[in-house]
XYZ file of C-alpha atoms in Angstrom:
634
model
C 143.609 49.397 167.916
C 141.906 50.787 164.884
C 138.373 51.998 164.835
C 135.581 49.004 163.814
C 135.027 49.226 160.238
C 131.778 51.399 159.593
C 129.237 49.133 157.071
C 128.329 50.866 154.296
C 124.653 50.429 151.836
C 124.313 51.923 148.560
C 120.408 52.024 147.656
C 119.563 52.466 143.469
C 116.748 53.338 141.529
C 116.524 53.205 138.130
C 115.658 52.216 134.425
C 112.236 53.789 135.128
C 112.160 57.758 135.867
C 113.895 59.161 138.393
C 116.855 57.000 139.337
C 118.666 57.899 142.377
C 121.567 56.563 144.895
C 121.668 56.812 148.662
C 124.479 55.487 151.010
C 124.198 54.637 154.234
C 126.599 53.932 157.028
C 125.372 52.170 160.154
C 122.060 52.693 159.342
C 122.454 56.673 158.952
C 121.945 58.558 155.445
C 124.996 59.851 154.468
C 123.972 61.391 151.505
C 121.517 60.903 148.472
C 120.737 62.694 145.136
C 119.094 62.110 142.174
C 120.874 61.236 138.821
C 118.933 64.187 137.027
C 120.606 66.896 138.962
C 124.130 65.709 137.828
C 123.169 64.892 134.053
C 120.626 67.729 133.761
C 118.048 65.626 132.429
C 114.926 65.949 134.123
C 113.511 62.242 135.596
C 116.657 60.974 133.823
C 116.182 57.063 134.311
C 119.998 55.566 133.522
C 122.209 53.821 136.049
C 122.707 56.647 138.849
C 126.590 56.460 137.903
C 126.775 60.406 139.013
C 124.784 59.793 142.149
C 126.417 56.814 143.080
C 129.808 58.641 142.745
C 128.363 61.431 145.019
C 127.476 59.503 147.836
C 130.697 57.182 148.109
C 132.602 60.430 147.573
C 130.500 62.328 150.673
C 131.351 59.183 152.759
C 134.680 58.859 151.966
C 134.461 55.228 150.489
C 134.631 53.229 147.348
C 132.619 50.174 146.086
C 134.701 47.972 147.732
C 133.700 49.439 151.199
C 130.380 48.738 150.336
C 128.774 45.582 151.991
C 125.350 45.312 150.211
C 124.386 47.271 147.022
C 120.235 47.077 147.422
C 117.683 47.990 144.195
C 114.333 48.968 144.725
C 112.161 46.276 143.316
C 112.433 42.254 142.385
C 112.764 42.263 138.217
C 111.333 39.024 138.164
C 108.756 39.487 139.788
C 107.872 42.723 137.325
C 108.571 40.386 134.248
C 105.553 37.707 135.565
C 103.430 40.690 136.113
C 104.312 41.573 131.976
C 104.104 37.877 130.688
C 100.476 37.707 132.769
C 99.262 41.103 131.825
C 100.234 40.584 128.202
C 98.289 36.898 128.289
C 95.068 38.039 130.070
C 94.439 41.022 127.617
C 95.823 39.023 124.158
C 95.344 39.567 121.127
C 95.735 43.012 122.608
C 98.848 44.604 123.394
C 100.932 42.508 120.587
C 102.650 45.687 119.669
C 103.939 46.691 123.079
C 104.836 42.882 124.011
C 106.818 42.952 120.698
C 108.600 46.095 121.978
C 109.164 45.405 125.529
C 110.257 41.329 125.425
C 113.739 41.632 123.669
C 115.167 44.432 125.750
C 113.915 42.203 128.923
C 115.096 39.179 127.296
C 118.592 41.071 127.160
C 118.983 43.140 129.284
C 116.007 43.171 132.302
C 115.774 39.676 133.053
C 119.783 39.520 134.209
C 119.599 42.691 136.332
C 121.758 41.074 139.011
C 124.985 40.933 136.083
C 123.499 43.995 134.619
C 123.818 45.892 138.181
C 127.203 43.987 138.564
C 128.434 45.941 135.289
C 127.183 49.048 136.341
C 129.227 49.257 139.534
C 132.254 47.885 138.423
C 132.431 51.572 136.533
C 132.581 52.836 139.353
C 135.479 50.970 140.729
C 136.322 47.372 141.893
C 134.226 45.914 144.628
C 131.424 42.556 145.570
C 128.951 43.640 147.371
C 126.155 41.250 148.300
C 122.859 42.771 146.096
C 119.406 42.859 147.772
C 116.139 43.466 145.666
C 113.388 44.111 148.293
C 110.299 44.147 146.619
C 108.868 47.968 144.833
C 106.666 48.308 147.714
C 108.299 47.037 150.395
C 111.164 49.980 149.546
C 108.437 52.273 149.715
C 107.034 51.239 152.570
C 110.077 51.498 154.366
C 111.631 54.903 153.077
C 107.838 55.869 154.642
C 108.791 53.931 158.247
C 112.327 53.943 159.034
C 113.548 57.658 158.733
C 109.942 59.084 160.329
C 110.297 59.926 163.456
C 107.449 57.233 165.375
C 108.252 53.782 166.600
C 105.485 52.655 165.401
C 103.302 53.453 163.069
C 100.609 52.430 160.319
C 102.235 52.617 156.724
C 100.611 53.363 153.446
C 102.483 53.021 150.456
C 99.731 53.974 146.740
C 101.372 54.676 142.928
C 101.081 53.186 139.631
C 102.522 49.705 140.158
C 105.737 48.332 141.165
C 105.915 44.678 140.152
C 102.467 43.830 140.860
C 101.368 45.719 144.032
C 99.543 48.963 143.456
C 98.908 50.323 146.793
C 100.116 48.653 150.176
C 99.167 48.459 153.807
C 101.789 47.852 156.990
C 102.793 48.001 160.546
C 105.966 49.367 161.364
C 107.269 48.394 164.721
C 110.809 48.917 165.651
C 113.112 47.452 163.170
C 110.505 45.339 161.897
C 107.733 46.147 159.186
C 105.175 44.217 157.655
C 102.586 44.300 154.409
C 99.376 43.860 155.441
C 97.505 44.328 152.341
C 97.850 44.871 148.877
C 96.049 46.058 146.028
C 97.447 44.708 142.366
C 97.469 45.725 139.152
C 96.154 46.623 137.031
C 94.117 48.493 139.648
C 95.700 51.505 140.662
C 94.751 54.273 141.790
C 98.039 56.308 140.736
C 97.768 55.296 137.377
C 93.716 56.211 137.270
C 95.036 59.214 138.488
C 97.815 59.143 135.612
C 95.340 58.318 132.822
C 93.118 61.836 133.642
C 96.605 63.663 133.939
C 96.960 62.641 130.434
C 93.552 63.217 129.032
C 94.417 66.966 130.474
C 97.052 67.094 128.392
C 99.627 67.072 130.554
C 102.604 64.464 130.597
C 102.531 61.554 132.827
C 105.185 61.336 135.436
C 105.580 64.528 135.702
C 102.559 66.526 134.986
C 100.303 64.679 138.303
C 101.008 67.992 140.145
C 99.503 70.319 137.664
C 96.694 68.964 137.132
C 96.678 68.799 141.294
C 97.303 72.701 141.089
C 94.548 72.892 138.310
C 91.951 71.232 140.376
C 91.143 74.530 142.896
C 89.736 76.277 139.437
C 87.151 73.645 139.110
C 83.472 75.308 139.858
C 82.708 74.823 143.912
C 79.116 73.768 144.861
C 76.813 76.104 144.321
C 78.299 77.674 141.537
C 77.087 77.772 137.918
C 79.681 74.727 136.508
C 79.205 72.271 140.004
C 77.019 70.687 137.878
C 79.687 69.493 135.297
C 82.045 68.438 138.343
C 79.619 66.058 139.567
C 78.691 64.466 136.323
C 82.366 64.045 135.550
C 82.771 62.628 139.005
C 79.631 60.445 138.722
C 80.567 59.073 135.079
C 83.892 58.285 136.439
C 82.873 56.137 139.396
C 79.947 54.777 136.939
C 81.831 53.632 134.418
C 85.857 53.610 134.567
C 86.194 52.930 138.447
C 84.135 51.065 141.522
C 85.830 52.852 144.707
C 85.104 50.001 147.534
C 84.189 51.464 151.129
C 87.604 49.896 151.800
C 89.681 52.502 150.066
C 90.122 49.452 147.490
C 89.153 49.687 143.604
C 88.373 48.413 140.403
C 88.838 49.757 136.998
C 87.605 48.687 134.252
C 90.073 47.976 131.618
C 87.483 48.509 128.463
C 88.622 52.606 129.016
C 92.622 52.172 129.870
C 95.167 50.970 127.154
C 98.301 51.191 130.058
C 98.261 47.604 130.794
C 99.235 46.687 126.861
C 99.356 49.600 124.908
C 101.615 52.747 124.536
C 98.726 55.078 125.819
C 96.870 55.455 129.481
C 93.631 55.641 127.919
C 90.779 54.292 125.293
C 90.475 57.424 123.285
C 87.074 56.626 121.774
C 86.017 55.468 125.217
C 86.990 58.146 127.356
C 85.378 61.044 125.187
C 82.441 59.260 124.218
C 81.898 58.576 128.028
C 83.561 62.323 129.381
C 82.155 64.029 126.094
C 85.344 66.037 126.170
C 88.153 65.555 123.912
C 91.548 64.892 124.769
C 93.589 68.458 125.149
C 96.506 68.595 123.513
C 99.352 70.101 125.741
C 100.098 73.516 125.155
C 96.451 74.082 123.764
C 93.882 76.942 126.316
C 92.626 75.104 129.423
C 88.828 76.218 129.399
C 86.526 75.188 132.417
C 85.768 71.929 131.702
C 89.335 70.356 131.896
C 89.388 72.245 135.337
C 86.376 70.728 136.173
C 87.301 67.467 135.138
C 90.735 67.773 137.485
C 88.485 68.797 140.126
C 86.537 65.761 139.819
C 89.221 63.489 139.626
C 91.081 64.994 142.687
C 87.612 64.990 144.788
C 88.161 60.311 144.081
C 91.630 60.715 144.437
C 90.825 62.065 147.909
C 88.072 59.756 148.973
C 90.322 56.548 147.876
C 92.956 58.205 150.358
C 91.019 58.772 152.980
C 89.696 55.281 153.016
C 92.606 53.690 152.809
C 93.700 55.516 156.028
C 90.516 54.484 157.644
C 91.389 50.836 156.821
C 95.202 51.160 157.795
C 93.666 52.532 161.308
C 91.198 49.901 161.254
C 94.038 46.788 160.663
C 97.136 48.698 162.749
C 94.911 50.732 165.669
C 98.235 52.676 165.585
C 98.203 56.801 165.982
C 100.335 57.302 163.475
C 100.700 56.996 159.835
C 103.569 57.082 157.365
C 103.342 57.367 153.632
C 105.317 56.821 150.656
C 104.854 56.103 146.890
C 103.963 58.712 144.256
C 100.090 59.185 144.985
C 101.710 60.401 148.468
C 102.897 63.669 146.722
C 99.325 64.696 146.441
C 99.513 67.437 149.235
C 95.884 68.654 148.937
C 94.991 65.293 149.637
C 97.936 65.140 152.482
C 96.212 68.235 154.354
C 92.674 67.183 154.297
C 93.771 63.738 155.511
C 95.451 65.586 158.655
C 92.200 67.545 159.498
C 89.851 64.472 159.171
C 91.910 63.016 162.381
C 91.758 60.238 161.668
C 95.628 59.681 162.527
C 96.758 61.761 165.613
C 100.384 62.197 163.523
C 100.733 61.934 159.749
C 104.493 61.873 158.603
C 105.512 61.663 154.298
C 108.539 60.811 153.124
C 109.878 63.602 150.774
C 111.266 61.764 147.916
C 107.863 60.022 148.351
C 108.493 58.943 144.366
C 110.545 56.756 142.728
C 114.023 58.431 143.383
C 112.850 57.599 147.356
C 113.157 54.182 146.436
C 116.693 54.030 146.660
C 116.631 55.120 150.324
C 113.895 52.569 150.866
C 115.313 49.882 149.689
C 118.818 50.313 151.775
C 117.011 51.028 154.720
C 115.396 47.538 154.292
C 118.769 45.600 153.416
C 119.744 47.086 156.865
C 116.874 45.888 158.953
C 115.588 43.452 157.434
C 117.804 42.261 155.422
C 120.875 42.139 157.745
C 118.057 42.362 161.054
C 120.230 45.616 162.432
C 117.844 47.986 164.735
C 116.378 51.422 164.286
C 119.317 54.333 165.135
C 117.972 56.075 168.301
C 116.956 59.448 166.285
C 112.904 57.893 167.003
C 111.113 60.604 168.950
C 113.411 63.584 167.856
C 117.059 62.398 169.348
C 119.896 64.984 169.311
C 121.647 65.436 166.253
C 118.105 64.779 164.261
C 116.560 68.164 165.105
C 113.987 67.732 162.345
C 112.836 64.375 165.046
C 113.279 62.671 161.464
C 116.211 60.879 160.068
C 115.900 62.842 157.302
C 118.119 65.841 158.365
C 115.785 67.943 156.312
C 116.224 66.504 153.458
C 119.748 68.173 152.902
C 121.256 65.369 151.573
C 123.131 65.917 148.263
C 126.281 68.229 147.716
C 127.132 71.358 149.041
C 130.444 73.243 147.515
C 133.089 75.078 149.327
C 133.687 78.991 149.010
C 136.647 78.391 147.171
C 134.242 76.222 144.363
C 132.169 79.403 144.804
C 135.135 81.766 143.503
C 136.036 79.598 141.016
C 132.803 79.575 139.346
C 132.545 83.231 139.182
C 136.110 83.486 137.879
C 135.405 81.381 135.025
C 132.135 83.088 134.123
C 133.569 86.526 134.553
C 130.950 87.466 137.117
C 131.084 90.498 139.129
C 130.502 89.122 143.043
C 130.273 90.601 146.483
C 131.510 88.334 149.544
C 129.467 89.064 152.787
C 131.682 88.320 155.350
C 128.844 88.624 157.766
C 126.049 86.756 156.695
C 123.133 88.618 158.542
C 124.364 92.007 156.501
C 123.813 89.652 153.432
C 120.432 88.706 154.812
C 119.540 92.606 155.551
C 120.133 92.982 151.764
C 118.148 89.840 150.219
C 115.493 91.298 152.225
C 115.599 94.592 150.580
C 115.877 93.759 147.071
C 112.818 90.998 148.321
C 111.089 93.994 149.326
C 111.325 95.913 146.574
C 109.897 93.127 144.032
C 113.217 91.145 143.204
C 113.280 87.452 142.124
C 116.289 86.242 144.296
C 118.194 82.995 143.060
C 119.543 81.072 146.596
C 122.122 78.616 146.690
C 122.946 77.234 149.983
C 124.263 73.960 151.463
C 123.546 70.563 150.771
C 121.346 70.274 147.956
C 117.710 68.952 148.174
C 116.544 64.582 148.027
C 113.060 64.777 146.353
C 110.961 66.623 144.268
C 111.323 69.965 146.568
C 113.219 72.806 146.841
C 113.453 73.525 150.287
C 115.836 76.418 150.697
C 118.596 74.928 149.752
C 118.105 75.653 146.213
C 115.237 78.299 145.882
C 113.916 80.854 143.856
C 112.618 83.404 146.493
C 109.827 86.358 146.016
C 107.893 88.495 148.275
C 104.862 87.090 148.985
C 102.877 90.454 149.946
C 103.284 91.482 146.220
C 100.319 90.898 143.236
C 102.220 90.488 140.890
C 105.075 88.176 142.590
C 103.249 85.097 141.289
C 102.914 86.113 137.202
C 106.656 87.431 137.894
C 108.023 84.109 138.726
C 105.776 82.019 136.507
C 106.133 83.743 133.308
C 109.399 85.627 133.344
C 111.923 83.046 135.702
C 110.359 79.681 135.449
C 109.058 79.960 132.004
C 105.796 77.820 133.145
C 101.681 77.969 132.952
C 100.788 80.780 134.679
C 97.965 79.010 136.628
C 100.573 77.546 138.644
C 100.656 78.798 142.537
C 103.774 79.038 144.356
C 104.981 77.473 148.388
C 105.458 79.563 151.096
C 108.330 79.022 153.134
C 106.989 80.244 156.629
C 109.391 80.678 160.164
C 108.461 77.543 161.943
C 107.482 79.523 165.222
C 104.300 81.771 162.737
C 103.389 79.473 161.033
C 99.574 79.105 162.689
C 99.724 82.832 162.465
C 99.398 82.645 158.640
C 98.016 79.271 158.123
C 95.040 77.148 159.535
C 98.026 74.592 160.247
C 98.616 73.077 164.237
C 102.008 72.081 163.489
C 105.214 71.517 161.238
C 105.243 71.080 157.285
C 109.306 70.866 156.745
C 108.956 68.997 153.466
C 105.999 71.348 151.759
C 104.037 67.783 152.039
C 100.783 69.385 153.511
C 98.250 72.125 152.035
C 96.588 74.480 154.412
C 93.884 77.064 154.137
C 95.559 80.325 154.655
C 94.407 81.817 158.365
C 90.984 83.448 157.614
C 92.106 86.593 159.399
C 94.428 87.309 156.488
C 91.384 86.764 153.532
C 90.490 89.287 151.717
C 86.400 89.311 150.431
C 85.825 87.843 146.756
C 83.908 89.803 143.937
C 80.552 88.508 143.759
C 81.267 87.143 140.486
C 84.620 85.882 141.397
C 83.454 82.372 140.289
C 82.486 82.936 136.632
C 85.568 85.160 135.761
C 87.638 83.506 133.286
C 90.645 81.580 135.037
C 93.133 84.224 134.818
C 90.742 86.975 135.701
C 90.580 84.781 138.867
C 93.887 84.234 139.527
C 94.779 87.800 139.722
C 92.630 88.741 141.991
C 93.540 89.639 145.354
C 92.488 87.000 147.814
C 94.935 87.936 150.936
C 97.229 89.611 152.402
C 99.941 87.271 151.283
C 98.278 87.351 147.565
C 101.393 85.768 145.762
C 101.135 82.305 147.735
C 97.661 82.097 147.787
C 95.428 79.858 145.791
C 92.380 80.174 143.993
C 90.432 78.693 147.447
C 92.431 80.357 149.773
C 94.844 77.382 150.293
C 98.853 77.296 149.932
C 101.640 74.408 149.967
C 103.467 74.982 152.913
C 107.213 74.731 154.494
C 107.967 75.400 157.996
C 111.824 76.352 158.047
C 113.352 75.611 161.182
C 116.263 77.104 162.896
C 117.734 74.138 163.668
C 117.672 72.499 160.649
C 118.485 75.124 158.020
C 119.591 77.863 160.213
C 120.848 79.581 157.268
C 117.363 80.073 155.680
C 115.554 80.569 158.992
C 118.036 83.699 159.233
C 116.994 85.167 156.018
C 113.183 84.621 156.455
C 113.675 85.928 160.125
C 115.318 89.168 158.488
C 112.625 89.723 156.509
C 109.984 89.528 158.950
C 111.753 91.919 161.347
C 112.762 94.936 158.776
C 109.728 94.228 156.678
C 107.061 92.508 158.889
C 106.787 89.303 156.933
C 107.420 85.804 158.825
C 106.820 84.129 154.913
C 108.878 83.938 151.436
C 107.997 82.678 148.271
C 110.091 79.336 147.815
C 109.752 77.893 144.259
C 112.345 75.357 143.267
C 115.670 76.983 141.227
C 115.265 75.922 138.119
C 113.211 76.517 134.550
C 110.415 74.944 132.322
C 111.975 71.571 131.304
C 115.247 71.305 133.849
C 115.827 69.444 137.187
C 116.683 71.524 140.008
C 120.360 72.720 139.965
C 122.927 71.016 141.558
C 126.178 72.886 140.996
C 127.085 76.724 141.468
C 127.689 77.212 137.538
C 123.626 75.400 137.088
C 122.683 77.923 139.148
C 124.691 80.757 137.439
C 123.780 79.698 133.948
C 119.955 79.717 135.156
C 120.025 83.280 136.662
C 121.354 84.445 133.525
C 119.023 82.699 131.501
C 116.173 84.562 133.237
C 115.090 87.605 134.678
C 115.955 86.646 137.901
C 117.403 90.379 139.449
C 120.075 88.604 141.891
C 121.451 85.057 143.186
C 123.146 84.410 146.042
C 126.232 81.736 145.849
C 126.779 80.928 149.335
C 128.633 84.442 150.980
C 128.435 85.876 147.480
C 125.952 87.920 146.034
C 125.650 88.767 142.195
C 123.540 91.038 140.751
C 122.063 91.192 136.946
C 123.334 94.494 136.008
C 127.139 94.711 135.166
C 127.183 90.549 134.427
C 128.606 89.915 131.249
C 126.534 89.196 128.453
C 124.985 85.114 128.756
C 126.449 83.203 125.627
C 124.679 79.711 124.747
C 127.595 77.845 124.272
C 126.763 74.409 124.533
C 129.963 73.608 126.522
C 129.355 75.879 129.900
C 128.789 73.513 131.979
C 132.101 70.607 132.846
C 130.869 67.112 133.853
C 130.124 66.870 137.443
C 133.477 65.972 138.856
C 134.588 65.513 142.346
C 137.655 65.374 144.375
């Protein structure tokens, strides 16, 4: 007799920002990606036709394998959310409605045909398709994969179709929304709007203006002042933060409900008294002062939500999902308040995480199938997740490798033995190299997490201005992760236990601080930034905090051996992971993306698997237009 036939769920996200696909078989993740790392355009939102390839392709399937085919929110229910918004707030928003109606009329409303279309590109197949609600996906990419049985959940973004921020229980297979919070009140987009007013693009520039927060003026210091009145005027007048974690916003200084903009220009400057700054324009104090006072409600709102998911669930635990959940200042502060014993994030907290919620809840609830027994850490799950790290997209064979230095002409070493290859990464680390590293399975989420890094030494000054302004082409302001061994980590970092996903920001361990000027405070921002505030200067932030990722031997053994290197021939349990690719481009995907980046920059080496290439002696880097083939696979 034949083996049972293995049942197979393809999750999607898309026509938003981000779209992804994940597959799962038996309630496992076989594999997941984004659609941007395949098309190489960053947040690409189209049909995740590359993804979705991927993923049947890594199991070994085609769309006719596939069982259910589940989408990450209900469009209906989105479309009464537009037809109400648009009514409520008439005459305004005619323009937008104008806009948005005819491609729902066409296109939107009929997703069910429309996602029918889609896959039958991808080859011939009738799956049954489930759209669990925006939330609900969220909520249980947050539950399923973590590693507790049961658990409070909090789900907080912009909106899905009408709910802004959620409440749940997890128990077992089953999860339920306790409470909801609906639009137009949202905390993500209040969050959105000030990313905006900063200058900085929305869905996609939240994080800076996170980063950009720590250069706000600290009590006591000469612009405080300016941080509370921005904080003040903004609960005042634009938002009523209940004790609840719930709020209100009033709608007289936001234009995202109707209009094309997140904010009432005239509103927000008359009430701020600070213009608009328009991107690529100097960042004086104020705007950091004004992300420092919009981070300082961001965190309040969070932490009161958590006290009211403890309050409704009396669980220990808490799960989160959704993009607000990407905040990780806000992640680390929540851990030390205690008010959850264990706090677990799903990595592709975002949209793209969507996907993998909403197969996970076809599976259980959907088709009522239990939880896999990797709860509590099970064997084969060493992360004690079911998210194997997050190492879930493609990974290419030595053979691939060679090929891709053939075709560019590329001098290349093979290391036969892979610690000798370590030995010399940590060298050229050492001695001030930017190091390109391409390993396994590529990255789900916004992350890199050592499978496709950048890597620096993080003992070096000028590491951080190296990487910023000469590799990733980006604001200089902007710090950079440690990746730190697992077993040192509280030897560098005021942190009691694992950060795999670089989900949680820590103060770095006092006993590696070094003393501030006196006027370290009033110094201009870059002034600030270069100064030397540890012993680990390059990962450090303005206030002595860093974004950090625990690797672990068991679940990228690879990188563990590397970082493990360097701390024994150079004393160093800590790299500097930033994410391997430029200004403007997703993460790479393939060994010729990360080629065609090292040679775009002044990265020194890159390592391709067993191969290592370095700068001098490559040919010279011709913009073609035609380097890179179409993701293809076998």
């Amino acid at each position: 007799m034949g083996s049972p036939k293995r049942r197979a769920i393809l999750g999607l996200s898309a026509y938003y920002h981000d779209s992804a696909a994940v597959l799962l078989l038996d309630g496992r993740i076989v594999a997941a990606a984004q659609e941007e790392r395949f098309t190489r355009i960053k947040h690409d939102a189209a049909f995740p036709h590359l993804a979705a390839r991927y993923c049947l392709a890594e199991a070994g399937l085609t769309p006719a394998d596939l069982e259910v085919v589940a989408f990450y929110d209900k469009p209906y229910l989105k479309f009464e959310r537009l037809l109400e918004t648009y009514h409520a707030f008439a005459p305004r928003g005619l323009r937008s409605f104008l806009a948005a109606m005819p491609v729902w009329v066409r296109e939107k409303l009929f997703m069910r045909k429309m996602l029918k279309d889609e896959l039958a590109q991808l080859g011939p197949g009738k799956p049954e398709i489930f759209f669990p609600e925006h939330h609900l996906s969220h909520a249980a990419s947050a539950f399923y994969p973590s590693p507790y049985d049961e658990a409070a959940v909090l789900t907080i973004d912009g909106v899905g179709e009408w709910a802004t921020t959620t409440i749940g229980l997890g128990q077992g297979k089953d999860l339920s929304i306790l409470r909801e919070l609906h639009f137009p009140h949202s905390l993500g987009l209040l969050y959105s709007a000030l990313t905006a007013w900063c200058g900085f693009k929305v869905n996609s520039g939240e994080y800076k203006l996170m980063g950009l927060a720590p250069y706000g003026s600290p009590p006591g210091m000469g612009g405080s002042e300016r941080v509370a009145r921005f904080r003040q005027v903004l609960l005042d007048k634009m938002v009523d933060l209940r004790p609840d974690g719930s709020l209100l916003l009033n709608m007289d200084y936001f234009e995202y409900a109707t209009g094309l903009t997140m904010c009432n220009a005239a509103r927000f400057e008359a009430a701020l008294g600070l213009p608009q700054r328009t991107s690529e324009s100097e960042i004086t104090q104020e705007y950091m002062d004004l992300a420092l006072a919009i981070q300082q409600i961001t965190e309040e709102a969070v932490f009161r939500m958590a006290e009211t998911a403890k309050s409704l669930t009396g669980s220990k635990n808490l799960v989160m999902a959704g993009g607000v959940a990407l905040n990780c200042v806000a992640n680390g502060k929540l851990l030390r308040r205690g008010t959850f014993e264990n706090i677990w994030i799903q990595p592709a907290a975002g949209d793209a995480g969507g996907a993998l919620g909403a197969a996970l809840a076809a599976w259980h609830i959907g088709l009522q199938e239990p939880r896999a027994a990797h709860v509590d850490g099970a064997e084969g799950d060493p992360g004690g997740d079911m998210m194997q790290g997050a190492y879930l997209g493609p990974t290419f064979s030595t053979g691939e490798i060679e090929r891709t230095c053939r075709r560019f002409n590329a001098p290349a070493t093979r290391h036969d033995d892979f610690q000798v290859l370590c030995s010399e990464v940590a060298g050229m680390l050492a001695q001030g190299k930017a190091v390109g590293w391409f390993q396994g399975r590529m990255e789900y989420g916004p992350r890199a997490l050592g499978g496709r890094s950048i890597l620096g030494d993080p003992r070096r000054p000028d590491m951080q201005k190296k990487l910023n302004l000469k590799i990733k082409y980006r604001e200089g302001f902007r710090p950079f992760a440690p990746s730190v061994l697992e077993e040192h980590c509280s030897e560098c970092f005021d942190l009691d236990r694992p950060s795999p996903y670089m989900l949680l920001v820590a103060p770095v361990a006092e006993s590696r601080r070094k003393t501030l000027p006196p006027d370290y405070w009033t110094r201009p921002m870059y002034d600030r930034l270069y100064v030397e505030r540890s012993d680990l200067p390059a990962i450090t932030h303005v206030d002595f905090s860093a974004r950090i990722q625990s690797v672990s031997k068991a679940t990228n053994p690879r990188y563990w051996q590397l970082i493990d290197t360097f701390r024994r021939e150079q004393g160093c349990p800590v790299v500097v992971n930033t994410s391997f690719n430029v200004r403007g481009e997703p993460i790479v995907c393939t060994p010729a993306d990360a080629y065609a980046c090292f040679m775009r920059t002044e990265m020194d080496a890159l390592v391709l698997g067993d191969w290592l290439l370095v700068k001098e002696g490559q040919p010279e880097w011709r913009e073609t237009g035609d380097w890179r083939t179409k993701f293809e696979l076998d």
